[in-house]
C-alpha positions as CSV (number, residue, x, y, z in Angstrom):
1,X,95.3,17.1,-75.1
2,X,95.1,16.8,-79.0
3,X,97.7,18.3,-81.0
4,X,96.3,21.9,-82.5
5,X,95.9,21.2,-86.3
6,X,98.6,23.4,-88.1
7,X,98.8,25.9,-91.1
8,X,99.9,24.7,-94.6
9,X,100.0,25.6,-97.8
10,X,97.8,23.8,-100.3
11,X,97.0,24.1,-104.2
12,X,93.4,24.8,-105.1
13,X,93.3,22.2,-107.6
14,X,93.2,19.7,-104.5
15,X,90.7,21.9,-102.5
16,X,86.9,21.3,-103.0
17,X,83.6,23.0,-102.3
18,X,81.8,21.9,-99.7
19,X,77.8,20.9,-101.1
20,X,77.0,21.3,-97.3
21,X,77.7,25.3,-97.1
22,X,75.0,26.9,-95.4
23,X,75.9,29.8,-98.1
24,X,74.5,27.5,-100.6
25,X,70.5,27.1,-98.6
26,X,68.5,24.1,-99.3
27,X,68.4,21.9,-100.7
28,X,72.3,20.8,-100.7
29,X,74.1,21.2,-103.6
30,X,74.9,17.9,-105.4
31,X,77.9,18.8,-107.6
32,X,81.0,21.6,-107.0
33,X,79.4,23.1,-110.4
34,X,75.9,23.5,-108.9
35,X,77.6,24.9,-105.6
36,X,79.5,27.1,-108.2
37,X,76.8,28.5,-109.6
38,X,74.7,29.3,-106.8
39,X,77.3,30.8,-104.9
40,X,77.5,33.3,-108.0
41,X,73.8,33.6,-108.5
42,X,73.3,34.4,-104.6
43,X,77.2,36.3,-104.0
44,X,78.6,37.4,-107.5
45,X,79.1,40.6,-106.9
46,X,80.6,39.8,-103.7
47,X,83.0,37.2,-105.6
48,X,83.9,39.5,-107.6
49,X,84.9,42.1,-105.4
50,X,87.1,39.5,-103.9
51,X,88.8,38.2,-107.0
52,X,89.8,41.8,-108.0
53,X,90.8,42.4,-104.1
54,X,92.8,38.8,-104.3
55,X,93.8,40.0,-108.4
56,X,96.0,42.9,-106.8
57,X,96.9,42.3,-103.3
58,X,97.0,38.5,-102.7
59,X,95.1,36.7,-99.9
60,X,94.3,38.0,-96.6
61,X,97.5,36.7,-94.8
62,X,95.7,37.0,-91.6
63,X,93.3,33.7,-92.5
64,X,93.5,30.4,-93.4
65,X,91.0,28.6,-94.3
66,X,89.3,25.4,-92.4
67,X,89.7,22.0,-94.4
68,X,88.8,18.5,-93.5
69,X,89.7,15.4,-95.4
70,X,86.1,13.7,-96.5
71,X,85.9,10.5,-98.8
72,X,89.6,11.0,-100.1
73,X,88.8,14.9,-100.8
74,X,90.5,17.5,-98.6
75,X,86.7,19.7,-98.6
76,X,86.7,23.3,-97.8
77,X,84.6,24.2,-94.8
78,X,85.7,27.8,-94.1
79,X,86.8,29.7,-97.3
80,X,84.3,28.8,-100.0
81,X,84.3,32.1,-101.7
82,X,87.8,32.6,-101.5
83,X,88.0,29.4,-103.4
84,X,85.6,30.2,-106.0
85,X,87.6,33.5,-107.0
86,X,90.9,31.5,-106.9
87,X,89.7,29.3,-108.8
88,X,88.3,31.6,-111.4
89,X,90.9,33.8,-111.2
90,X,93.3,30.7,-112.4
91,X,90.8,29.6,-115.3
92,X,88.0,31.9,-116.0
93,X,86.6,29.7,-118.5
94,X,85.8,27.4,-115.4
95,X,82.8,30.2,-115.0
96,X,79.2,29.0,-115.3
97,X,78.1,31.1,-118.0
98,X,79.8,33.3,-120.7
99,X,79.5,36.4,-119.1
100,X,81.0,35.2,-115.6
101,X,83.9,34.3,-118.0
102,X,84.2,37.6,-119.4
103,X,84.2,38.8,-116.3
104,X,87.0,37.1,-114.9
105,X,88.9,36.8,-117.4
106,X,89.0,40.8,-117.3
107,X,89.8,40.2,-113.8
108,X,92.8,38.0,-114.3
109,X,94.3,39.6,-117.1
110,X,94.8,43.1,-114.8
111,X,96.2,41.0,-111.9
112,X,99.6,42.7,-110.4
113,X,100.1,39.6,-107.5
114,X,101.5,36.7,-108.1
115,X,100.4,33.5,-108.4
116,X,100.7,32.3,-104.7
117,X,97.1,32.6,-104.2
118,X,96.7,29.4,-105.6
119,X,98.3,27.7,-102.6
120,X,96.8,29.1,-99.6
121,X,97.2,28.4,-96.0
122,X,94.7,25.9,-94.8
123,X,94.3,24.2,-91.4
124,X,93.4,20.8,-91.4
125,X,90.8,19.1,-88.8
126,X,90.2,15.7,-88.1
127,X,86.2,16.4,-87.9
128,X,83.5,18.8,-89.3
129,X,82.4,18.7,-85.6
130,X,86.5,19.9,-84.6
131,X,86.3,23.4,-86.4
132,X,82.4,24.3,-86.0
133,X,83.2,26.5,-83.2
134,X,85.8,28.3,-84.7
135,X,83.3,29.4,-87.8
136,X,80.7,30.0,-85.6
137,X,82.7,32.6,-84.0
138,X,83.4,33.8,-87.4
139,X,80.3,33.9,-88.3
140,X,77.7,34.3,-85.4
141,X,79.0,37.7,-84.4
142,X,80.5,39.2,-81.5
143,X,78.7,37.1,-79.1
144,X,79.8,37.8,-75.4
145,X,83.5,39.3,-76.7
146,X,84.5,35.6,-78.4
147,X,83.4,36.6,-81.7
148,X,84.3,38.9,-84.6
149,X,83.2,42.4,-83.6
150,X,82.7,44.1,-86.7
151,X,83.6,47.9,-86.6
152,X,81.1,50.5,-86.0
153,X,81.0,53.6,-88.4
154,X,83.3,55.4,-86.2
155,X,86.1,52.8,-85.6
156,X,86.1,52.8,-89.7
157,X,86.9,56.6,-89.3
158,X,89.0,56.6,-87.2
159,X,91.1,53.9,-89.2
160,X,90.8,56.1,-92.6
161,X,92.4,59.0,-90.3
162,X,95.1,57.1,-89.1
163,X,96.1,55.4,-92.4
164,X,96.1,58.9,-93.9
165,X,92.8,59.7,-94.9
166,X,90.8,63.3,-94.7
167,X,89.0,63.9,-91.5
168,X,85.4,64.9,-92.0
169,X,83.8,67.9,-90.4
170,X,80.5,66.0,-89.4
171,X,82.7,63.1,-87.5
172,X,85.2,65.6,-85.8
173,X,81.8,67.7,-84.3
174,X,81.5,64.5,-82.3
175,X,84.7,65.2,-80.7
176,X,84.2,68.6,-80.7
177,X,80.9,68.0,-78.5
178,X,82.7,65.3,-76.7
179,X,85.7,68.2,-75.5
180,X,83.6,71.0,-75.3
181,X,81.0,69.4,-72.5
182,X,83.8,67.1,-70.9
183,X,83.6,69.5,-67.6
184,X,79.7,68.8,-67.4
185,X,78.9,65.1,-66.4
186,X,75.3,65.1,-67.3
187,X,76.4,66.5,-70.8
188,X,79.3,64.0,-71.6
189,X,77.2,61.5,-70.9
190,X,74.4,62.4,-72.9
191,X,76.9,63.4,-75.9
192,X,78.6,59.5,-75.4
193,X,75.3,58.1,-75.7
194,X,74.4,59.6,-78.7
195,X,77.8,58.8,-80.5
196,X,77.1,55.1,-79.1
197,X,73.5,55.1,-81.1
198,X,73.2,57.7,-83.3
199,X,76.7,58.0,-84.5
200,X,76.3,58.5,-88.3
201,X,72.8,60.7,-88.1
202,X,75.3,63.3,-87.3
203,X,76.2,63.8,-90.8
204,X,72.4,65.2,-91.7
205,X,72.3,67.2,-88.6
206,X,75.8,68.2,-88.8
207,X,75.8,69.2,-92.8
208,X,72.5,70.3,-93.3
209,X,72.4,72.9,-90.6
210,X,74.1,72.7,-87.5
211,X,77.1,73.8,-89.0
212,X,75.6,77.2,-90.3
213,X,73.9,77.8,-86.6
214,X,77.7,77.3,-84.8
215,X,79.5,79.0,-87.4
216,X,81.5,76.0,-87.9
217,X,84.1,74.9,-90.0
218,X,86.9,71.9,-90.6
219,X,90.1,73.6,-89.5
220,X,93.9,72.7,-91.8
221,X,94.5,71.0,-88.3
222,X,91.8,68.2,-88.9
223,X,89.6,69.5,-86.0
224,X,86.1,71.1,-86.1
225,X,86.2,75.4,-84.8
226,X,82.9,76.8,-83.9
227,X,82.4,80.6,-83.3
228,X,79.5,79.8,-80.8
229,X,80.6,79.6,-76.6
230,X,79.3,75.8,-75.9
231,X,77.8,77.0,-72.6
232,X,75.5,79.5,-74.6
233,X,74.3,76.8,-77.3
234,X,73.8,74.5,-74.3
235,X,70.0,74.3,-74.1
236,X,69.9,73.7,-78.2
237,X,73.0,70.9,-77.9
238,X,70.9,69.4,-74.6
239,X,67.7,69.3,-76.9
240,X,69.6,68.1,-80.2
241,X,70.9,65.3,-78.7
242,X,68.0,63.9,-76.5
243,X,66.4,63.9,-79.2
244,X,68.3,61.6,-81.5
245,X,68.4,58.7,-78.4
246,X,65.4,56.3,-78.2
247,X,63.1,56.9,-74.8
248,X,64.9,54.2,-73.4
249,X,68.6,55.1,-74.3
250,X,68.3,58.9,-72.9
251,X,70.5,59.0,-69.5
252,X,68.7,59.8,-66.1
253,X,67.9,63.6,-65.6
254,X,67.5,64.2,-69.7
255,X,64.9,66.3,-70.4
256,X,62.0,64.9,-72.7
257,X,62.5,64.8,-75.9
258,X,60.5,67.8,-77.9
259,X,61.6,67.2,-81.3
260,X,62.9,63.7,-82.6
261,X,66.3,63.6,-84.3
262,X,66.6,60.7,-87.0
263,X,66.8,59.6,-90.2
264,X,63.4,59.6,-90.5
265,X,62.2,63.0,-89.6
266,X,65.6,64.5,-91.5
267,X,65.0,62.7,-94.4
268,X,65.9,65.6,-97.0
269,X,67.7,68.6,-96.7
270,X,65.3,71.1,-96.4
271,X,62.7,68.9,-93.9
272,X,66.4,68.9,-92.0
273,X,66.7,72.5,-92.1
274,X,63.7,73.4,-91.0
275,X,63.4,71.3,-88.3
276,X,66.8,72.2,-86.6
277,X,66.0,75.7,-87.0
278,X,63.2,75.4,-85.4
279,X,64.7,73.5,-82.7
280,X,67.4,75.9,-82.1
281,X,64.9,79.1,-82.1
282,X,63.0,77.4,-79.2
283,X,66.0,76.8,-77.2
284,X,67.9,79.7,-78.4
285,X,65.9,81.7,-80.3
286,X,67.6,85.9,-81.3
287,X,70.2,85.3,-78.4
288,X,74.1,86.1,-78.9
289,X,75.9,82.9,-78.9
290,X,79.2,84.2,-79.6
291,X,82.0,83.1,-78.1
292,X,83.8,85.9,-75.2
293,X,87.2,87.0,-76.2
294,X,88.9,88.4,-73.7
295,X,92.8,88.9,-74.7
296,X,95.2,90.3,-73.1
297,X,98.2,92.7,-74.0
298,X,101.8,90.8,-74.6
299,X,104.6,92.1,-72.2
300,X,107.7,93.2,-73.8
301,X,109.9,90.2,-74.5
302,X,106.7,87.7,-73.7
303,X,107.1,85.1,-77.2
304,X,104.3,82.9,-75.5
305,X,100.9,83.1,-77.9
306,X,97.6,84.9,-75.6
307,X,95.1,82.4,-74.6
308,X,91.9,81.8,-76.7
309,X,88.9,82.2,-75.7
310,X,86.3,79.1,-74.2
311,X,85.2,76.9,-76.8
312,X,86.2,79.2,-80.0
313,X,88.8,79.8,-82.5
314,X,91.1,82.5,-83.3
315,X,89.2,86.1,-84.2
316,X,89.6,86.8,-87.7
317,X,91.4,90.1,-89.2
318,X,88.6,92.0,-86.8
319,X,86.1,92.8,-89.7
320,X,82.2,93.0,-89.0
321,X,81.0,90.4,-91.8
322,X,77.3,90.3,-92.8
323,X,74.4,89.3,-90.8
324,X,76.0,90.7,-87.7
325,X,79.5,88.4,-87.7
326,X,82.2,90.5,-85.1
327,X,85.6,89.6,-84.1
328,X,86.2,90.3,-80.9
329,X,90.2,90.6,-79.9
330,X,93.8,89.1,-80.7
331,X,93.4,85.4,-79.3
332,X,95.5,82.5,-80.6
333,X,95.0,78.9,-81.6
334,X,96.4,77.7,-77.9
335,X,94.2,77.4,-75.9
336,X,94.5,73.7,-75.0
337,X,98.2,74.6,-73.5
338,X,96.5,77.9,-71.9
339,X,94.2,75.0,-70.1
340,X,90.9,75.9,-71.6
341,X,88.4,72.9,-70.1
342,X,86.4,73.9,-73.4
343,X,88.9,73.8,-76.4
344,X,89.2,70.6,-78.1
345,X,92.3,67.8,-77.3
346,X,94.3,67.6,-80.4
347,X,96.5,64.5,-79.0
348,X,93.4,62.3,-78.1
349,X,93.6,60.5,-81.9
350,X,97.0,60.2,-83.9
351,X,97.2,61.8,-87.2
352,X,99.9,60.0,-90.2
353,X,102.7,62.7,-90.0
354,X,104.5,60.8,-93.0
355,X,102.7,63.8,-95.8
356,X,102.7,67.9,-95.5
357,X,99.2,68.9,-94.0
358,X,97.1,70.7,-96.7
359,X,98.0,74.1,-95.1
360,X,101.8,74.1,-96.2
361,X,101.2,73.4,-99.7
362,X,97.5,75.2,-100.4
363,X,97.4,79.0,-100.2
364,X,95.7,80.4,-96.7
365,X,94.1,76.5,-96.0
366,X,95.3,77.0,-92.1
367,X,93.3,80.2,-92.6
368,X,90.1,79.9,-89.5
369,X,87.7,81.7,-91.8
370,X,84.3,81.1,-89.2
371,X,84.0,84.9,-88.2
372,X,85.1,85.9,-91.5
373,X,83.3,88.6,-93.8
374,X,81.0,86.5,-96.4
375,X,83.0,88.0,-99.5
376,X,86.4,87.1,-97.9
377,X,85.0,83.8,-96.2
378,X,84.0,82.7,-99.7
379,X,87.5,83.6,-101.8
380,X,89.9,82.3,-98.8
381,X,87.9,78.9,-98.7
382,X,88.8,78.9,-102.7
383,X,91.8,79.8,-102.4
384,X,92.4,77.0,-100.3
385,X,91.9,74.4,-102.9
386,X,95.0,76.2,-105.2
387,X,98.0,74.1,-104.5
388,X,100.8,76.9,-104.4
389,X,103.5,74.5,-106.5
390,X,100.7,74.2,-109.5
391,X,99.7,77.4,-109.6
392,X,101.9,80.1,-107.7
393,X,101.5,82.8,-110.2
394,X,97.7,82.4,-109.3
395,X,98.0,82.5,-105.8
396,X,100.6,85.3,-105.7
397,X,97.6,87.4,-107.0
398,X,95.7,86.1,-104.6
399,X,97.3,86.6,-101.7
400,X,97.7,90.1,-102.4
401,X,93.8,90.6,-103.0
402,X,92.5,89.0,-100.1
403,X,95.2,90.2,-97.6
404,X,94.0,93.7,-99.0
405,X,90.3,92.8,-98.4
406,X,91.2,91.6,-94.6
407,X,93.1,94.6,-93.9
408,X,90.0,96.8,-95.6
409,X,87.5,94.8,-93.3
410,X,89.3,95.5,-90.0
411,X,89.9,99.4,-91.1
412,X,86.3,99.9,-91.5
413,X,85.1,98.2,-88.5
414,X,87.5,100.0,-86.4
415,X,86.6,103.4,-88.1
416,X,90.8,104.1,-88.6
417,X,91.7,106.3,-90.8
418,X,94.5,106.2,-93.7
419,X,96.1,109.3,-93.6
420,X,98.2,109.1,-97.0
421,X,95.3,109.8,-99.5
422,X,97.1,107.4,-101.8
423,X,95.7,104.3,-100.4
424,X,98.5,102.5,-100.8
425,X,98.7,98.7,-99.0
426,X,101.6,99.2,-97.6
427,X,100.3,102.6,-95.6
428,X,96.7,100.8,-95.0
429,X,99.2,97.4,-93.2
430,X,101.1,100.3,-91.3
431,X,97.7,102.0,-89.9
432,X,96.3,98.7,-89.2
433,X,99.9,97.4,-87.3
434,X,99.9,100.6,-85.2
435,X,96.4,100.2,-84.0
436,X,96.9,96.0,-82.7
437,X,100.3,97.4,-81.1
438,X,100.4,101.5,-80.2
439,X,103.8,100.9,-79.6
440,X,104.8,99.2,-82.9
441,X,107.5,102.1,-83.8
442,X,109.2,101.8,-80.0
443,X,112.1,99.9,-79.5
444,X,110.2,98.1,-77.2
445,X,106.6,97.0,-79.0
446,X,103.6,95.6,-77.0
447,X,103.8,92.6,-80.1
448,X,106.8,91.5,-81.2
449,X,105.3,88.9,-83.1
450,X,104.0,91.3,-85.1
451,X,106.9,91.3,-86.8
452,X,110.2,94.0,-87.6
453,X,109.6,97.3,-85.3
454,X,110.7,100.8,-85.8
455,X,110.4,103.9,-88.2
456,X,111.9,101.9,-91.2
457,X,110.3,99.0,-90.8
458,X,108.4,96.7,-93.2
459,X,104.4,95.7,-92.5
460,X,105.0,93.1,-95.1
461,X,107.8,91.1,-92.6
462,X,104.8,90.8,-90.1
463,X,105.2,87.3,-88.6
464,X,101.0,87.0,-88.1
465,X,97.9,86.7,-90.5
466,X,96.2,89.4,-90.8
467,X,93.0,86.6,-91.1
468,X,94.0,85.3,-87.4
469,X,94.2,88.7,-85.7
């Protein structure tokens, strides 16, 4: 068996262009400046993407490039634009044209690497003939599994995510979906086959509507919270998503398709709108979608947070917001570790744990708002976006408003009644303390995590939001 050609280093000022690039087209080039130039004509952009890329990180470590010596010249067969940027990069004023040298010359004069781009690695065959299969496989695509498999729009997600980027509401509703029908076999299929084809559609249907009709909202924890019980919103979710797969894709036992889900038919925001309303007011239509709550009452000593309810998030501070919007109980956030089949898995994708999350440096962004009264929905979800260290005399003020608005809300809704005619916060935070826990003045409350207990106590050393309760 032939010795496998090894990695070396070599300058560019002995590396060549090959005329026979099938960048290049017909007919073959018949000079290194007319491949030059054509490769710029056809990829310049490209190029110069790459020389910026190459200007401030260096090469790709992770590839050489495929030489073979030809007629005394040692000829580039895999890395022809890489070449053409390194060697522009090294002397713009090899360019074609003026502005290509302008260009470069920009380029090069902002680089921050060093100079080792000039000798990269490069792996020398005996024949053309020796390292076509390795480009092909390069360059042919996946193939069978041999190939490159370029990522899909959700392996590119995922990647941001775990190299710290922001997670997007319209890409964690797929997981959402994905968690939320896992129990129902015919369901999580139908969801995985939708991801598979229709992945980034998502973001129209997701944006443009479907997060208004689920109440739904990107939690500080990176994960999607919907209002809505999946098992209510199941005939619209069944609908939605057979609806974005292709007759042929749908799985066995799908119903048929009545409205078609696409990029096509969604093709502006209002067209959007209307058609997932309409959608969702033939499988739903007036019905109450809400999620149950059912909480129950802490024992005395019990420091483990209540279960919360299937497929929803936390109530809010128990205020009726407009168009009909109820909390209904005390749950918490822990519902995964209560073993709700419907609530999301957290651990299934890793999260960078290197920075703070947003909601320990931005004022009430681990606030759940969903169920939220509009008014106070709108100013908590500003108040988010006030970093607390830039602005803290700011979101002192803030905090006092909108905690005073929360406790308002769930005072009317419940019908209690303040009995110091002063209206003071702190009497309005006792009334509304003594009706989550009757016994908040024993010795033994129903809550402790409400917070200090007793006659003298504080309502401002409460250990809960008032926006979770």
């Amino acid at each position: 068996m032939p010795a496998r050609p090894q990695a070396r280093p070599r300058s560019i000022r002995r590396l060549h262009l090959d005329l026979l690039n099938s960048r290049l087209g017909r007919p073959p080039a018949r000079s290194e400046k007319e491949a030059m130039s054509r490769l710029l004509a056809e990829f310049g952009d490209e190029i110069t993407a790459l020389a910026r890329s190459i200007a401030h990180h260096g090469l790709d470590p992770t590839q050489s490039w495929a030489v073979v010596e030809e007629q005394g010249q040692v000829v580039v067969l895999e890395g022809n634009r890489r070449l053409t940027a390194c060697r522009l990069l090294e002397r713009p004023s090899r360019a074609p044209t003026p502005d290509w040298v302008d260009r470069f010359r920009r380029i090069s004069s902002t680089a921050t690497t060093d100079d080792s781009y000039q000798r990269p690695n490069c792996v020398l065959f005996d024949r053309r003939a020796d390292a076509r299969y390795w480009i092909q496989i390069k360059h042919h695509g996946r193939g069978a599994g041999e190939g490159t498999a370029p990522w899909g729009p959700e392996m590119v997600y995922l990647d941001q995510l775990n190299n710290g980027g922001e997670p997007e509401g319209w890409n964690e509703f797929w997981y959402w979906l994905e968690e939320a029908y896992r129990p129902d076999p015919q369901m999580a299929d139908l969801v995985n086959q939708a991801r598979r084809k229709q992945y980034t559609t998502m973001k129209r249907v997701y944006d443009w509507k479907v997060k208004e009709l689920l109440n739904a909202e990107l939690g500080s924890d990176g994960t999607v919270h919907a209002s809505a019980d999946p098992q209510k919103i199941r005939p619209f979710i069944e609908a939605l998503l057979t609806g974005m797969l292709p007759t042929g894709a749908r799985p066995a036992g799908s119903p048929p398709a009545g409205t078609v889900i696409s990029s096509r038919t969604l093709n502006d925001q209002e067209t959007a709108s209307n058609t997932l309303k309409c959608l969702w007011n033939r499988t739903i239509g007036q019905a109450d979608v809400t999620a149950d709550y059912h909480a129950r009452a802490a024992e005395p000593g019990d420091t483990q947070k209540r279960p919360a309810p299937t497929g929803s998030p936390p109530s809010p501070a128990g205020a009726a917001a407009p168009g009909g919007e109820t909390s209904h109980g005390h749950p918490s956030s822990t519902a995964q570790d209560a073993g709700d089949p419907f609530q999301p898995d957290r651990t299934s994708r890793p999260r960078n744990h290197d920075r703070p999350r947003k909601g320990e440096t931005h004022l009430y962004a681990d606030v759940r708002r969903a169920s939220l009264p509009g008014r106070l929905r709108e100013m908590l979800k500003e108040c988010s976006d006030l970093k607390i260290d830039d602005h803290p005399q700011v979101c002192a003020v803030m905090a006092r408003v909108t905690l005073e608005l929360a406790v308002d809300a769930l005072i009317n809704h419940h019908h209690l009644t303040v009995k110091n005619q002063k209206n003071r916060l702190v009497d309005k935070l006792k009334v509304v303390l003594r009706h989550l826990d009757p016994h908040y003045d024993a010795k033994e409350p129903g809550r402790p995590e409400l917070g200090a207990h007793g006659p003298q106590s504080s309502p401002a050393t409460s250990k809960v939001s008032f926006f979770e309760i």
